[in-house]
Amino acid sequence: TDYTTDALEERRKTYLNVVTSILVKDLNDLVNTWANGGTYYNVFMNLSEDDAISRIMSGPFFLANEELAEERMTKPADLTDGINNSGQEDEHSCFADNTHRDVVTNAQGIVNVIFGEYGTISGASVYDLIEQENATVAAALMAAKDSAMAKINVIDTKANDDQPFDVLLQNESIESPGPIIEAGLALKNEFGANISAGATAIGINLL
């Protein structure tokens, strides 16, 4: 098999070179389609304001409310039909022990889009629109973001303290939640719910 040594090392090296080249090409295609004058850039810039804002908010909402919170966090932590009677096969990076970073960076991506910030860069955002329309709803969204990110950072801290994601999920269930499920529920029930409330406040229908 490809998991033995020596005999197939050249084949494995070729495979890694090929898949890495494909990954780089796909990432370049994504950058180019969003670049000024790119294919999706042109599509996006020709949308109505409401449609554009709906698309901006829909991605973060569904990531917070479903994909990350449920599929990548609460579901794996609650499953008992995999390795060690857990949902290890369903965690985000089941082969790389990097799920804790995947969770943090996915959640940070939600924050970046909603709040219009990226590292040291910041600008106008949908949060600004919500705050202008309804300061109470905006404050609730900010508080939900802070609560969810604090819980998510617990997962990262534990991973750096020799308690990786796949170990944590073996000790959790919906009936007996731990850091993963607590963070997932905060993402869905607090952050996701308040993104939806923010969209409603500014008259935006999520896709």
PDB file of C-alpha atoms in Angstrom:
ATOM      1  CA  THR A   1       0.000   0.000   0.000  1.00  0.00           C
ATOM      2  CA  ASP A   2       0.968   3.670  -0.118  1.00  0.00           C
ATOM      3  CA  TYR A   3       1.487   3.563   3.650  1.00  0.00           C
ATOM      4  CA  THR A   4       4.632   1.440   3.477  1.00  0.00           C
ATOM      5  CA  THR A   5       8.099   2.950   3.230  1.00  0.00           C
ATOM      6  CA  ASP A   6      10.854   2.915   0.612  1.00  0.00           C
ATOM      7  CA  ALA A   7       9.216   1.186  -2.352  1.00  0.00           C
ATOM      8  CA  LEU A   8       6.566   3.840  -2.943  1.00  0.00           C
ATOM      9  CA  GLU A   9       8.341   6.908  -1.642  1.00  0.00           C
ATOM     10  CA  GLU A  10       8.692   8.407  -5.138  1.00  0.00           C
ATOM     11  CA  ARG A  11       4.996   7.845  -5.782  1.00  0.00           C
ATOM     12  CA  ARG A  12       4.087   9.539  -2.510  1.00  0.00           C
ATOM     13  CA  LYS A  13       6.383  12.458  -3.321  1.00  0.00           C
ATOM     14  CA  THR A  14       4.772  12.836  -6.746  1.00  0.00           C
ATOM     15  CA  TYR A  15       1.311  12.760  -5.193  1.00  0.00           C
ATOM     16  CA  LEU A  16       2.196  15.479  -2.688  1.00  0.00           C
ATOM     17  CA  ASN A  17       3.644  17.671  -5.433  1.00  0.00           C
ATOM     18  CA  VAL A  18       0.538  17.246  -7.590  1.00  0.00           C
ATOM     19  CA  VAL A  19      -2.058  17.897  -4.884  1.00  0.00           C
ATOM     20  CA  THR A  20      -0.082  20.866  -3.552  1.00  0.00           C
ATOM     21  CA  SER A  21       0.034  22.372  -7.039  1.00  0.00           C
ATOM     22  CA  ILE A  22      -3.732  21.903  -7.387  1.00  0.00           C
ATOM     23  CA  LEU A  23      -4.308  23.563  -4.004  1.00  0.00           C
ATOM     24  CA  VAL A  24      -2.161  26.566  -4.953  1.00  0.00           C
ATOM     25  CA  LYS A  25      -3.969  26.884  -8.296  1.00  0.00           C
ATOM     26  CA  ASP A  26      -7.399  26.712  -6.654  1.00  0.00           C
ATOM     27  CA  LEU A  27      -6.431  29.355  -4.095  1.00  0.00           C
ATOM     28  CA  ASN A  28      -5.105  31.616  -6.846  1.00  0.00           C
ATOM     29  CA  ASP A  29      -8.361  31.170  -8.762  1.00  0.00           C
ATOM     30  CA  LEU A  30     -10.285  32.243  -5.656  1.00  0.00           C
ATOM     31  CA  VAL A  31      -8.097  35.320  -5.171  1.00  0.00           C
ATOM     32  CA  ASN A  32      -8.380  36.270  -8.822  1.00  0.00           C
ATOM     33  CA  THR A  33     -12.159  35.969  -9.018  1.00  0.00           C
ATOM     34  CA  TRP A  34     -12.476  38.406  -6.083  1.00  0.00           C
ATOM     35  CA  ALA A  35      -9.776  40.792  -7.340  1.00  0.00           C
ATOM     36  CA  ASN A  36     -10.749  44.133  -8.862  1.00  0.00           C
ATOM     37  CA  GLY A  37     -12.200  43.228 -12.255  1.00  0.00           C
ATOM     38  CA  GLY A  38     -12.409  39.519 -11.416  1.00  0.00           C
ATOM     39  CA  THR A  39     -15.379  37.357 -12.386  1.00  0.00           C
ATOM     40  CA  TYR A  40     -17.173  37.325  -9.039  1.00  0.00           C
ATOM     41  CA  TYR A  41     -16.070  40.855  -8.202  1.00  0.00           C
ATOM     42  CA  ASN A  42     -18.015  42.066 -11.238  1.00  0.00           C
ATOM     43  CA  VAL A  43     -21.053  39.982 -10.305  1.00  0.00           C
ATOM     44  CA  PHE A  44     -20.996  41.214  -6.716  1.00  0.00           C
ATOM     45  CA  MET A  45     -20.543  44.876  -7.601  1.00  0.00           C
ATOM     46  CA  ASN A  46     -23.602  44.724  -9.860  1.00  0.00           C
ATOM     47  CA  LEU A  47     -25.908  43.387  -7.145  1.00  0.00           C
ATOM     48  CA  SER A  48     -28.432  45.636  -5.469  1.00  0.00           C
ATOM     49  CA  GLU A  49     -27.356  46.905  -2.044  1.00  0.00           C
ATOM     50  CA  ASP A  50     -29.811  44.619  -0.252  1.00  0.00           C
ATOM     51  CA  ASP A  51     -28.710  41.559  -2.228  1.00  0.00           C
ATOM     52  CA  ALA A  52     -25.050  42.339  -1.583  1.00  0.00           C
ATOM     53  CA  ILE A  53     -25.600  42.792   2.157  1.00  0.00           C
ATOM     54  CA  SER A  54     -27.671  39.602   2.246  1.00  0.00           C
ATOM     55  CA  ARG A  55     -24.792  37.659   0.718  1.00  0.00           C
ATOM     56  CA  ILE A  56     -22.286  39.270   3.076  1.00  0.00           C
ATOM     57  CA  MET A  57     -24.346  38.240   6.107  1.00  0.00           C
ATOM     58  CA  SER A  58     -25.617  34.853   4.933  1.00  0.00           C
ATOM     59  CA  GLY A  59     -22.228  33.136   4.811  1.00  0.00           C
ATOM     60  CA  PRO A  60     -21.241  34.033   8.385  1.00  0.00           C
ATOM     61  CA  PHE A  61     -24.747  33.251   9.636  1.00  0.00           C
ATOM     62  CA  PHE A  62     -24.866  29.734   8.198  1.00  0.00           C
ATOM     63  CA  LEU A  63     -21.284  29.047   9.278  1.00  0.00           C
ATOM     64  CA  ALA A  64     -22.098  30.120  12.845  1.00  0.00           C
ATOM     65  CA  ASN A  65     -25.552  28.593  12.969  1.00  0.00           C
ATOM     66  CA  GLU A  66     -25.022  25.287  11.170  1.00  0.00           C
ATOM     67  CA  GLU A  67     -21.750  24.283   9.532  1.00  0.00           C
ATOM     68  CA  LEU A  68     -19.312  25.157  12.308  1.00  0.00           C
ATOM     69  CA  ALA A  69     -21.590  25.011  15.350  1.00  0.00           C
ATOM     70  CA  GLU A  70     -23.378  21.793  14.428  1.00  0.00           C
ATOM     71  CA  GLU A  71     -21.443  19.788  11.835  1.00  0.00           C
ATOM     72  CA  ARG A  72     -17.943  20.589  13.096  1.00  0.00           C
ATOM     73  CA  MET A  73     -18.496  20.914  16.832  1.00  0.00           C
ATOM     74  CA  THR A  74     -21.625  19.658  18.584  1.00  0.00           C
ATOM     75  CA  LYS A  75     -22.219  16.698  16.245  1.00  0.00           C
ATOM     76  CA  PRO A  76     -18.720  15.144  16.545  1.00  0.00           C
ATOM     77  CA  ALA A  77     -18.741  15.712  20.309  1.00  0.00           C
ATOM     78  CA  ASP A  78     -22.112  13.992  20.691  1.00  0.00           C
ATOM     79  CA  LEU A  79     -21.506  10.974  18.415  1.00  0.00           C
ATOM     80  CA  THR A  80     -20.635   7.606  19.942  1.00  0.00           C
ATOM     81  CA  ASP A  81     -20.316   5.390  16.861  1.00  0.00           C
ATOM     82  CA  GLY A  82     -16.698   5.996  15.877  1.00  0.00           C
ATOM     83  CA  ILE A  83     -13.198   5.410  17.197  1.00  0.00           C
ATOM     84  CA  ASN A  84     -13.152   5.170  20.996  1.00  0.00           C
ATOM     85  CA  ASN A  85     -16.957   5.458  20.905  1.00  0.00           C
ATOM     86  CA  SER A  86     -16.645   9.055  19.745  1.00  0.00           C
ATOM     87  CA  GLY A  87     -17.102  11.192  16.642  1.00  0.00           C
ATOM     88  CA  GLN A  88     -13.416  11.602  15.861  1.00  0.00           C
ATOM     89  CA  GLU A  89     -13.955  10.829  12.166  1.00  0.00           C
ATOM     90  CA  ASP A  90     -16.311  13.806  11.961  1.00  0.00           C
ATOM     91  CA  GLU A  91     -13.990  16.421  13.405  1.00  0.00           C
ATOM     92  CA  HIS A  92     -12.731  19.042  10.950  1.00  0.00           C
ATOM     93  CA  SER A  93      -9.103  17.889  10.687  1.00  0.00           C
ATOM     94  CA  CYS A  94      -9.371  14.258  11.671  1.00  0.00           C
ATOM     95  CA  PHE A  95      -5.897  13.439  10.330  1.00  0.00           C
ATOM     96  CA  ALA A  96      -3.925  16.494  11.417  1.00  0.00           C
ATOM     97  CA  ASP A  97      -4.864  17.353  15.020  1.00  0.00           C
ATOM     98  CA  ASN A  98      -5.463  20.909  13.849  1.00  0.00           C
ATOM     99  CA  THR A  99      -9.203  21.117  14.513  1.00  0.00           C
ATOM    100  CA  HIS A 100      -8.777  23.530  17.416  1.00  0.00           C
ATOM    101  CA  ARG A 101      -7.171  26.033  15.030  1.00  0.00           C
ATOM    102  CA  ASP A 102      -9.771  25.351  12.336  1.00  0.00           C
ATOM    103  CA  VAL A 103     -12.514  26.181  14.824  1.00  0.00           C
ATOM    104  CA  VAL A 104     -10.816  29.375  16.007  1.00  0.00           C
ATOM    105  CA  THR A 105     -10.014  30.665  12.526  1.00  0.00           C
ATOM    106  CA  ASN A 106     -13.473  29.782  11.163  1.00  0.00           C
ATOM    107  CA  ALA A 107     -15.059  31.709  14.017  1.00  0.00           C
ATOM    108  CA  GLN A 108     -12.643  34.600  13.545  1.00  0.00           C
ATOM    109  CA  GLY A 109     -13.660  34.685   9.887  1.00  0.00           C
ATOM    110  CA  ILE A 110     -17.268  35.214  10.956  1.00  0.00           C
ATOM    111  CA  VAL A 111     -16.155  38.107  13.161  1.00  0.00           C
ATOM    112  CA  ASN A 112     -14.052  39.604  10.367  1.00  0.00           C
ATOM    113  CA  VAL A 113     -16.945  39.699   7.904  1.00  0.00           C
ATOM    114  CA  ILE A 114     -19.644  40.956  10.271  1.00  0.00           C
ATOM    115  CA  PHE A 115     -17.458  43.561  11.967  1.00  0.00           C
ATOM    116  CA  GLY A 116     -15.400  44.625   8.943  1.00  0.00           C
ATOM    117  CA  GLU A 117     -11.994  43.856  10.380  1.00  0.00           C
ATOM    118  CA  TYR A 118      -8.970  41.779   9.436  1.00  0.00           C
ATOM    119  CA  GLY A 119      -5.933  41.953  11.684  1.00  0.00           C
ATOM    120  CA  THR A 120      -4.973  45.623  11.866  1.00  0.00           C
ATOM    121  CA  ILE A 121      -7.305  46.540   8.991  1.00  0.00           C
ATOM    122  CA  SER A 122     -10.824  47.761   9.694  1.00  0.00           C
ATOM    123  CA  GLY A 123     -13.523  49.572   7.772  1.00  0.00           C
ATOM    124  CA  ALA A 124     -17.248  50.000   7.256  1.00  0.00           C
ATOM    125  CA  SER A 125     -19.269  46.930   8.180  1.00  0.00           C
ATOM    126  CA  VAL A 126     -22.732  45.457   8.378  1.00  0.00           C
ATOM    127  CA  TYR A 127     -22.371  45.824  12.148  1.00  0.00           C
ATOM    128  CA  ASP A 128     -22.179  49.596  11.614  1.00  0.00           C
ATOM    129  CA  LEU A 129     -25.459  49.458   9.688  1.00  0.00           C
ATOM    130  CA  ILE A 130     -27.098  47.481  12.484  1.00  0.00           C
ATOM    131  CA  GLU A 131     -25.811  49.895  15.123  1.00  0.00           C
ATOM    132  CA  GLN A 132     -27.162  52.878  13.185  1.00  0.00           C
ATOM    133  CA  GLU A 133     -30.577  51.236  12.925  1.00  0.00           C
ATOM    134  CA  ASN A 134     -30.893  49.659  16.373  1.00  0.00           C
ATOM    135  CA  ALA A 135     -28.218  50.155  19.031  1.00  0.00           C
ATOM    136  CA  THR A 136     -29.811  47.558  21.324  1.00  0.00           C
ATOM    137  CA  VAL A 137     -29.655  44.825  18.690  1.00  0.00           C
ATOM    138  CA  ALA A 138     -26.078  45.834  17.870  1.00  0.00           C
ATOM    139  CA  ALA A 139     -25.040  45.643  21.522  1.00  0.00           C
ATOM    140  CA  ALA A 140     -26.556  42.166  21.810  1.00  0.00           C
ATOM    141  CA  LEU A 141     -24.638  41.077  18.699  1.00  0.00           C
ATOM    142  CA  MET A 142     -21.369  42.399  20.122  1.00  0.00           C
ATOM    143  CA  ALA A 143     -21.984  40.634  23.442  1.00  0.00           C
ATOM    144  CA  ALA A 144     -22.842  37.379  21.641  1.00  0.00           C
ATOM    145  CA  LYS A 145     -19.647  37.613  19.617  1.00  0.00           C
ATOM    146  CA  ASP A 146     -17.556  38.156  22.741  1.00  0.00           C
ATOM    147  CA  SER A 147     -19.239  35.257  24.550  1.00  0.00           C
ATOM    148  CA  ALA A 148     -18.836  32.817  21.653  1.00  0.00           C
ATOM    149  CA  MET A 149     -15.205  33.744  20.996  1.00  0.00           C
ATOM    150  CA  ALA A 150     -14.328  33.416  24.682  1.00  0.00           C
ATOM    151  CA  LYS A 151     -15.730  29.872  24.714  1.00  0.00           C
ATOM    152  CA  ILE A 152     -13.985  28.983  21.448  1.00  0.00           C
ATOM    153  CA  ASN A 153     -10.669  30.227  22.790  1.00  0.00           C
ATOM    154  CA  VAL A 154     -11.028  27.768  25.679  1.00  0.00           C
ATOM    155  CA  ILE A 155     -10.746  24.952  23.098  1.00  0.00           C
ATOM    156  CA  ASP A 156      -7.561  26.499  21.716  1.00  0.00           C
ATOM    157  CA  THR A 157      -6.089  26.956  25.193  1.00  0.00           C
ATOM    158  CA  LYS A 158      -6.798  23.353  26.139  1.00  0.00           C
ATOM    159  CA  ALA A 159      -5.220  22.077  22.914  1.00  0.00           C
ATOM    160  CA  ASN A 160      -2.068  23.991  23.787  1.00  0.00           C
ATOM    161  CA  ASP A 161      -2.199  22.350  27.210  1.00  0.00           C
ATOM    162  CA  ASP A 162      -2.105  18.810  25.767  1.00  0.00           C
ATOM    163  CA  GLN A 163      -5.889  18.405  25.596  1.00  0.00           C
ATOM    164  CA  PRO A 164      -6.514  18.306  21.826  1.00  0.00           C
ATOM    165  CA  PHE A 165      -9.942  18.440  20.228  1.00  0.00           C
ATOM    166  CA  ASP A 166     -10.182  14.685  19.653  1.00  0.00           C
ATOM    167  CA  VAL A 167      -9.515  14.040  23.340  1.00  0.00           C
ATOM    168  CA  LEU A 168     -12.041  16.614  24.522  1.00  0.00           C
ATOM    169  CA  LEU A 169     -14.834  15.271  22.322  1.00  0.00           C
ATOM    170  CA  GLN A 170     -14.501  11.790  23.827  1.00  0.00           C
ATOM    171  CA  ASN A 171     -15.686  13.186  27.157  1.00  0.00           C
ATOM    172  CA  GLU A 172     -18.652  15.229  25.936  1.00  0.00           C
ATOM    173  CA  SER A 173     -22.281  14.785  24.996  1.00  0.00           C
ATOM    174  CA  ILE A 174     -25.338  17.001  24.755  1.00  0.00           C
ATOM    175  CA  GLU A 175     -26.369  15.685  28.172  1.00  0.00           C
ATOM    176  CA  SER A 176     -22.898  16.310  29.603  1.00  0.00           C
ATOM    177  CA  PRO A 177     -21.388  19.202  27.637  1.00  0.00           C
ATOM    178  CA  GLY A 178     -17.804  20.381  27.812  1.00  0.00           C
ATOM    179  CA  PRO A 179     -15.781  23.082  26.031  1.00  0.00           C
ATOM    180  CA  ILE A 180     -16.648  21.941  22.486  1.00  0.00           C
ATOM    181  CA  ILE A 181     -20.408  21.694  22.883  1.00  0.00           C
ATOM    182  CA  GLU A 182     -20.558  24.802  25.065  1.00  0.00           C
ATOM    183  CA  ALA A 183     -18.732  26.781  22.368  1.00  0.00           C
ATOM    184  CA  GLY A 184     -20.875  25.266  19.608  1.00  0.00           C
ATOM    185  CA  LEU A 185     -24.081  26.186  21.391  1.00  0.00           C
ATOM    186  CA  ALA A 186     -22.803  29.720  21.996  1.00  0.00           C
ATOM    187  CA  LEU A 187     -22.025  30.033  18.296  1.00  0.00           C
ATOM    188  CA  LYS A 188     -25.471  28.855  17.269  1.00  0.00           C
ATOM    189  CA  ASN A 189     -27.768  30.144  19.985  1.00  0.00           C
ATOM    190  CA  GLU A 190     -25.973  33.405  20.713  1.00  0.00           C
ATOM    191  CA  PHE A 191     -23.793  34.555  17.812  1.00  0.00           C
ATOM    192  CA  GLY A 192     -25.787  33.011  14.965  1.00  0.00           C
ATOM    193  CA  ALA A 193     -29.113  34.049  16.445  1.00  0.00           C
ATOM    194  CA  ASN A 194     -27.934  37.626  16.894  1.00  0.00           C
ATOM    195  CA  ILE A 195     -26.547  37.828  13.360  1.00  0.00           C
ATOM    196  CA  SER A 196     -30.040  36.845  12.207  1.00  0.00           C
ATOM    197  CA  ALA A 197     -31.593  39.460  14.504  1.00  0.00           C
ATOM    198  CA  GLY A 198     -29.209  42.043  13.108  1.00  0.00           C
ATOM    199  CA  ALA A 199     -30.229  41.188   9.562  1.00  0.00           C
ATOM    200  CA  THR A 200     -33.885  41.568  10.500  1.00  0.00           C
ATOM    201  CA  ALA A 201     -33.163  44.938  12.121  1.00  0.00           C
ATOM    202  CA  ILE A 202     -31.841  46.333   8.832  1.00  0.00           C
ATOM    203  CA  GLY A 203     -34.479  44.668   6.661  1.00  0.00           C
ATOM    204  CA  ILE A 204     -32.239  41.990   5.168  1.00  0.00           C
ATOM    205  CA  ASN A 205     -33.423  38.481   4.300  1.00  0.00           C
ATOM    206  CA  LEU A 206     -30.717  35.857   4.741  1.00  0.00           C
ATOM    207  CA  LEU A 207     -30.301  33.459   1.822  1.00  0.00           C
TER     208      LEU A 207
END
